[in-house]
Each structure stands twice: as C-alpha cells, then as structure tokens.
Coordinates of C-alpha atoms in Angstrom, one line a residue:
M1 CA -63.0 28.3 3.9
L2 CA -61.3 30.0 0.9
K3 CA -57.9 29.7 2.7
N4 CA -58.3 25.9 3.2
L5 CA -59.4 25.5 -0.4
H6 CA -56.2 27.3 -1.5
K7 CA -54.1 25.0 0.5
R8 CA -55.8 21.9 -0.9
I9 CA -55.1 23.1 -4.5
L10 CA -51.6 24.5 -3.9
V11 CA -50.0 21.4 -2.3
P12 CA -50.8 18.9 -5.1
V13 CA -49.6 21.4 -7.6
I14 CA -46.2 21.8 -5.8
L15 CA -45.9 18.1 -5.4
F16 CA -46.7 17.5 -9.1
T17 CA -44.2 20.1 -10.2
G18 CA -41.4 18.5 -8.1
L19 CA -42.3 15.1 -9.4
A20 CA -42.3 16.3 -13.0
S21 CA -38.9 17.9 -12.5
M22 CA -37.5 14.7 -11.0
L23 CA -38.8 12.6 -13.8
S24 CA -37.6 15.0 -16.4
S25 CA -34.1 14.9 -14.9
C26 CA -34.0 11.2 -14.9
G27 CA -35.3 11.2 -18.5
I28 CA -32.5 13.4 -19.6
E29 CA -29.9 11.0 -18.1
R30 CA -31.5 8.0 -19.7
R31 CA -31.7 9.7 -23.1
L32 CA -28.0 10.8 -22.9
A33 CA -27.0 7.3 -21.9
G34 CA -28.9 6.0 -24.9
D35 CA -27.2 8.5 -27.2
Y36 CA -23.8 7.3 -26.0
L37 CA -24.8 3.7 -26.8
N38 CA -26.4 4.5 -30.2
K39 CA -24.0 7.2 -31.5
K40 CA -20.7 6.1 -29.8
E41 CA -17.8 6.2 -32.1
T42 CA -15.9 3.0 -32.4
T43 CA -13.4 3.3 -29.5
A44 CA -10.0 1.6 -29.6
V45 CA -8.6 0.7 -26.2
L46 CA -5.0 -0.1 -25.4
L47 CA -4.6 -2.4 -22.4
I48 CA -1.4 -2.1 -20.4
A49 CA -0.8 -4.8 -17.8
P50 CA 1.3 -4.6 -14.6
D51 CA 4.5 -6.6 -14.1
L52 CA 3.5 -8.0 -10.7
V53 CA 0.8 -8.6 -8.2
F54 CA 1.1 -7.0 -4.8
K55 CA 0.2 -9.5 -2.0
E56 CA -0.7 -9.0 1.6
G57 CA -1.6 -11.3 4.4
F58 CA -3.8 -10.3 7.4
K59 CA -4.0 -13.7 9.1
V60 CA -2.2 -12.9 12.3
P61 CA -1.8 -15.8 14.7
D62 CA -2.7 -15.1 18.4
S63 CA 0.8 -16.0 19.4
L64 CA 2.3 -13.4 17.1
N65 CA 3.1 -9.9 18.4
L66 CA 2.9 -7.5 15.5
D67 CA 4.7 -4.8 17.3
S68 CA 7.7 -7.0 17.6
L69 CA 8.1 -7.4 13.9
P70 CA 10.4 -5.1 12.0
E71 CA 8.2 -2.8 9.9
E72 CA 10.2 -3.3 6.7
N73 CA 9.8 -7.1 6.9
R74 CA 6.3 -7.3 8.3
N75 CA 4.4 -7.9 5.1
T76 CA 6.9 -10.6 4.0
L77 CA 6.5 -12.4 7.3
L78 CA 2.7 -12.1 7.4
L79 CA 2.5 -13.4 3.8
Q80 CA 3.9 -16.7 5.1
Y81 CA 0.7 -17.3 7.1
T82 CA -1.6 -17.1 4.0
E83 CA -2.9 -20.3 2.7
L84 CA -3.4 -19.2 -1.0
V85 CA -2.1 -15.8 -1.9
Q86 CA 1.6 -16.6 -1.3
Y87 CA 1.3 -19.4 -3.9
I88 CA -0.3 -17.3 -6.6
D89 CA 1.8 -17.1 -9.8
D90 CA 1.8 -13.4 -10.9
S91 CA 2.0 -14.1 -14.6
I92 CA -0.8 -16.6 -14.6
F93 CA -3.1 -14.3 -12.5
I94 CA -2.3 -11.2 -14.6
D95 CA -2.8 -13.1 -17.9
G96 CA -6.2 -14.4 -16.8
Y97 CA -7.3 -11.0 -15.5
V98 CA -6.3 -9.2 -18.7
N99 CA -7.9 -11.9 -20.9
G100 CA -11.2 -11.4 -18.9
L101 CA -10.9 -7.7 -19.3
S102 CA -10.2 -7.9 -23.0
Y103 CA -13.0 -10.3 -23.7
G104 CA -15.5 -8.2 -21.8
L105 CA -14.5 -5.0 -23.7
R106 CA -14.8 -6.7 -27.0
Q107 CA -18.3 -8.0 -26.1
L108 CA -19.2 -4.3 -25.5
G109 CA -18.0 -3.3 -28.9
Y110 CA -14.6 -1.9 -28.2
K111 CA -11.5 -2.6 -30.3
V112 CA -8.9 -3.9 -27.9
F113 CA -5.2 -3.8 -28.3
K114 CA -2.5 -5.1 -25.9
D115 CA 0.7 -3.3 -25.2
Y116 CA 2.8 -5.5 -27.6
N117 CA 0.7 -4.2 -30.6
S118 CA 0.7 -0.6 -29.5
H119 CA 2.0 0.5 -32.9
T120 CA -1.2 -0.8 -34.5
F121 CA -3.3 0.9 -31.9
L122 CA -1.6 4.3 -32.6
A123 CA -2.2 3.9 -36.3
T124 CA -6.0 3.6 -35.9
G125 CA -8.1 6.6 -36.7
D126 CA -10.7 5.7 -34.0
N127 CA -11.4 7.4 -30.8
R128 CA -8.4 6.1 -28.7
M129 CA -8.1 5.4 -25.0
I130 CA -5.4 3.9 -22.9
L131 CA -6.5 1.7 -20.0
N132 CA -3.5 1.1 -17.8
L133 CA -4.0 -1.5 -15.1
A134 CA -1.6 0.4 -12.9
Q135 CA -1.7 -1.9 -9.8
L136 CA -3.2 -5.3 -8.8
Q137 CA -3.3 -6.4 -5.2
L138 CA -4.4 -9.5 -3.4
E139 CA -5.3 -9.5 0.3
E140 CA -6.0 -12.6 2.3
Y141 CA -7.7 -12.4 5.7
Y142 CA -10.1 -14.2 8.1
I143 CA -13.8 -13.7 8.0
P144 CA -15.6 -14.5 11.3
V145 CA -18.8 -16.6 11.0
K146 CA -21.0 -16.2 14.1
D147 CA -24.1 -18.2 15.0
Q148 CA -26.5 -18.0 17.9
A149 CA -29.5 -20.0 18.9
S150 CA -31.9 -20.5 21.8
F151 CA -33.9 -23.6 22.5
S152 CA -35.3 -22.5 25.9
D153 CA -35.9 -19.2 27.7
D154 CA -32.8 -19.6 29.9
E155 CA -30.2 -21.0 27.6
S156 CA -28.5 -19.4 24.6
Y157 CA -25.8 -21.0 22.5
R158 CA -23.1 -19.2 20.5
Y159 CA -20.4 -20.4 18.2
E160 CA -17.8 -18.7 16.1
F161 CA -15.4 -20.0 13.4
F162 CA -13.3 -18.4 10.7
I163 CA -13.2 -18.8 6.9
T164 CA -10.8 -17.3 4.4
G165 CA -11.5 -14.2 2.3
I166 CA -9.5 -12.7 -0.5
N167 CA -9.8 -9.2 -1.9
I168 CA -8.9 -8.5 -5.5
N169 CA -8.0 -4.7 -5.6
S170 CA -7.5 -3.0 -9.0
W171 CA -6.3 0.5 -9.8
F172 CA -6.7 1.8 -13.3
E173 CA -5.3 4.9 -15.1
M174 CA -7.5 6.0 -18.0
T175 CA -6.3 8.4 -20.6
G176 CA -7.9 9.7 -23.9
L177 CA -5.5 10.4 -26.8
N178 CA -7.3 12.2 -29.6
H179 CA -10.1 14.2 -28.0
S180 CA -10.3 17.4 -26.0
D181 CA -10.2 15.7 -22.5
S182 CA -6.9 13.9 -22.2
A183 CA -6.5 14.1 -18.4
I184 CA -5.4 11.0 -16.6
R185 CA -8.2 9.6 -14.4
V186 CA -7.5 7.1 -11.7
V187 CA -10.2 4.7 -10.6
F188 CA -10.4 1.9 -8.0
N189 CA -12.4 -1.4 -7.8
S190 CA -12.4 -4.1 -5.2
E191 CA -14.0 -7.6 -5.6
A192 CA -14.0 -10.3 -2.9
I193 CA -14.2 -14.1 -2.8
S194 CA -14.4 -16.4 0.2
D195 CA -14.7 -20.0 1.4
Y196 CA -18.3 -21.3 1.3
S197 CA -19.7 -22.4 4.6
E198 CA -22.9 -24.0 6.0
S199 CA -23.6 -24.1 9.7
D200 CA -26.4 -24.7 12.1
F201 CA -27.2 -25.7 15.7
R202 CA -29.0 -29.0 16.2
Y203 CA -31.1 -29.9 19.2
F204 CA -31.7 -33.5 20.2
P205 CA -34.9 -33.6 22.3
L206 CA -34.4 -37.1 23.7
S207 CA -31.0 -36.4 25.2
G208 CA -31.4 -32.6 25.6
E209 CA -28.0 -32.2 23.8
V210 CA -27.2 -29.3 21.5
K211 CA -24.5 -29.7 18.8
Y212 CA -23.1 -27.2 16.4
L213 CA -22.4 -28.6 12.9
Y214 CA -20.6 -26.8 10.1
A215 CA -18.9 -27.5 6.8
V216 CA -16.5 -25.4 4.8
D217 CA -15.8 -25.7 1.1
S218 CA -12.4 -24.0 1.0
L219 CA -11.0 -21.9 -1.8
R220 CA -8.3 -23.4 -4.0
I221 CA -5.6 -21.8 -6.1
T222 CA -7.6 -22.4 -9.2
D223 CA -10.6 -20.5 -7.7
V224 CA -8.3 -17.5 -7.2
Y225 CA -7.2 -17.6 -10.8
E226 CA -10.8 -17.9 -12.0
A227 CA -11.8 -15.0 -9.7
G228 CA -9.1 -12.9 -11.4
R229 CA -10.5 -13.6 -14.9
N230 CA -14.0 -12.8 -13.6
T231 CA -12.8 -9.6 -12.0
G232 CA -11.3 -8.5 -15.3
Y233 CA -14.6 -9.2 -17.1
I234 CA -16.5 -7.3 -14.4
N235 CA -14.2 -4.3 -14.7
A236 CA -14.8 -4.2 -18.5
G237 CA -18.4 -3.4 -17.7
N238 CA -17.4 -0.9 -15.0
F239 CA -15.2 0.9 -17.6
H240 CA -18.1 1.0 -20.0
N241 CA -20.5 2.4 -17.3
Y242 CA -17.9 4.9 -16.3
L243 CA -17.7 6.2 -19.9
I244 CA -21.5 6.3 -20.2
N245 CA -21.8 8.5 -17.1
R246 CA -18.9 10.7 -18.1
Y247 CA -20.7 11.4 -21.3
I248 CA -23.9 12.2 -19.4
R249 CA -22.0 14.7 -17.1
M250 CA -20.4 16.4 -20.1
N251 CA -23.7 16.8 -22.0
M252 CA -26.2 17.7 -19.3
P253 CA -28.1 20.8 -20.5
G254 CA -27.6 24.1 -18.8
G255 CA -24.7 22.9 -16.6
Q256 CA -27.1 20.6 -14.6
T257 CA -25.6 17.9 -12.5
P258 CA -26.9 14.3 -13.0
E259 CA -29.0 13.0 -10.2
K260 CA -28.8 9.3 -11.2
I261 CA -26.1 6.9 -12.3
M262 CA -27.0 4.9 -15.4
V263 CA -25.5 1.5 -16.1
Y264 CA -25.8 -0.9 -19.0
D265 CA -27.0 -4.4 -18.1
R266 CA -25.1 -6.8 -20.4
V267 CA -27.5 -9.7 -19.8
S268 CA -30.8 -7.9 -20.7
G269 CA -29.2 -5.2 -23.0
V270 CA -31.1 -2.4 -21.2
L271 CA -30.1 0.7 -19.2
R272 CA -31.0 0.9 -15.6
K273 CA -30.4 3.2 -12.6
S274 CA -27.7 2.2 -10.1
D275 CA -25.9 3.6 -7.0
S276 CA -22.5 3.1 -8.6
T277 CA -20.6 2.5 -11.9
G278 CA -18.5 0.0 -10.1
F279 CA -15.5 2.3 -10.0
T280 CA -14.4 4.8 -7.3
E281 CA -12.7 7.7 -8.8
I282 CA -9.6 8.9 -7.0
Q283 CA -9.1 12.6 -7.1

C-alpha cells in the first residue's frame, strides 16, 4: 500500500518538474526576444544587389531526350521551353525585389542603405551590417494536378493535367562590421508561385455521363515581378527573425541551447513560436 502511494505521489512531481522546466526554457527565449526588440540598437543595413538573375527551365517535352543534349548547352536549350522565366528582365526583377526588401526592413526599424550610398553607410555610428543578395534564381517547372472520383462501386475516374510553377530562390551573405562577431553567414530562402486552377468531376444522372471540367488562371510576367517584390518583403522579416534568434542563442544563460524559435509577427506586433525563421543557414 505504501509503495503504491509513493508511486502516485512521485509521478505527478516528476511530470510537474519537467513541465516547469519546459515552460521556463520557453519563457527565457521569449524574454530574450523581447529584449532584442526593446533594447536593439538602431541597426544600419547596407543592401548589395546582384547583377543578374539565374534562370532554369525544367519543362522537358516528352519528345526531348535529355541525354542527347550537350551538358554545357542544356540549360540554355531547356530555358527555351519556359513560358515566363525566359522573358523576365533581370533589372526589373532585381529592382522590384530590392525595393520590397528595403521597404520591409525600414518598416521593422532598420536604417537601409543601397550600394550606391555605401560611403554614407560607412560614416554612420550605428551597429552596421551588410546584407548581400549574393544570388537570385528563378526555376520554372510543371506541377501535376491529379483528381479522382467514384460514382459507383465498380467505376473510378482519374484525370491529370499540369500547371506552371516558379521557384524564387535567394542566397544571402550577412556580415557585421563593428561588433565582435563579423563572420560571414550564408542563408537560403525559397518561395514559390503557381497558376491557379479549379477542377472537378461532374456526373449527369440522366445520361450517366461523367465529365471532367477544369479552368486555369495562368501566371503572367507581371505576376512574376510582383512575386519578386513580395519575396523581398518576406525576406526582410526573415532577416529580422534570424537576428532575433541569433541574439537568443548568444544570450542563453549557462550555455543552454534554445528549444524554440521565436518570430515577430508584423501584422499583430507580437512574438510567437515557429518551426523556422524562414532562412536555412548554409554551413
């Protein structure tokens, strides 16, 4: 009887202790994130833009044998089968992307400088960082859309069609100038856009006929440019969240490792837990 009573007391105590430890850890991360937002020095950011956009096409016609294409000319040849990417003007896309990035950073309280006024940036006494958009890449490909329906026990209908998808891939190099940690950090982000489609099977009971109906609202060149600006804006927030969590890692007590990632929600103005800062760090 005494042994059973001991078990009943011990288990809740162990569970409560573990829960308290977990909540305490999460509380530390949230407090440190709040400290970064409240006590953050005004940070000056120098944006460096790339000269060109790398473009790749993955829309391979059934009639085309990839192995027969010379490897050095393969990308150029495949780019000819893209419907959008091959027509994107590099300068327009880069300008839109950088403007979205700059606007997002200013919204978050950073002083933003572009590479043509780097002398002004270097003269600032603020905490300075260089954010180099080292590479931009557009990838165009097919996305399969598959539907299946059954209108009786012995009949099943399937249909498949393809829509266009585009990846916007970004590689950044981040460097601090006038603080102890000046190592170059490389991070990656990928955003995707695609055609919008609606599809459905329709059954007509009087005739017993089944039809498959679908409609596609295809991407246009202007949509790709807009997606570039939006991606720049998104990555301004990712940059901010990356710095928040870097601050948390550097200031955890007793060498502890953070268990949670904290991100700043620009819409609500609050901190919340997340699975990612939006950047993948490349070691």
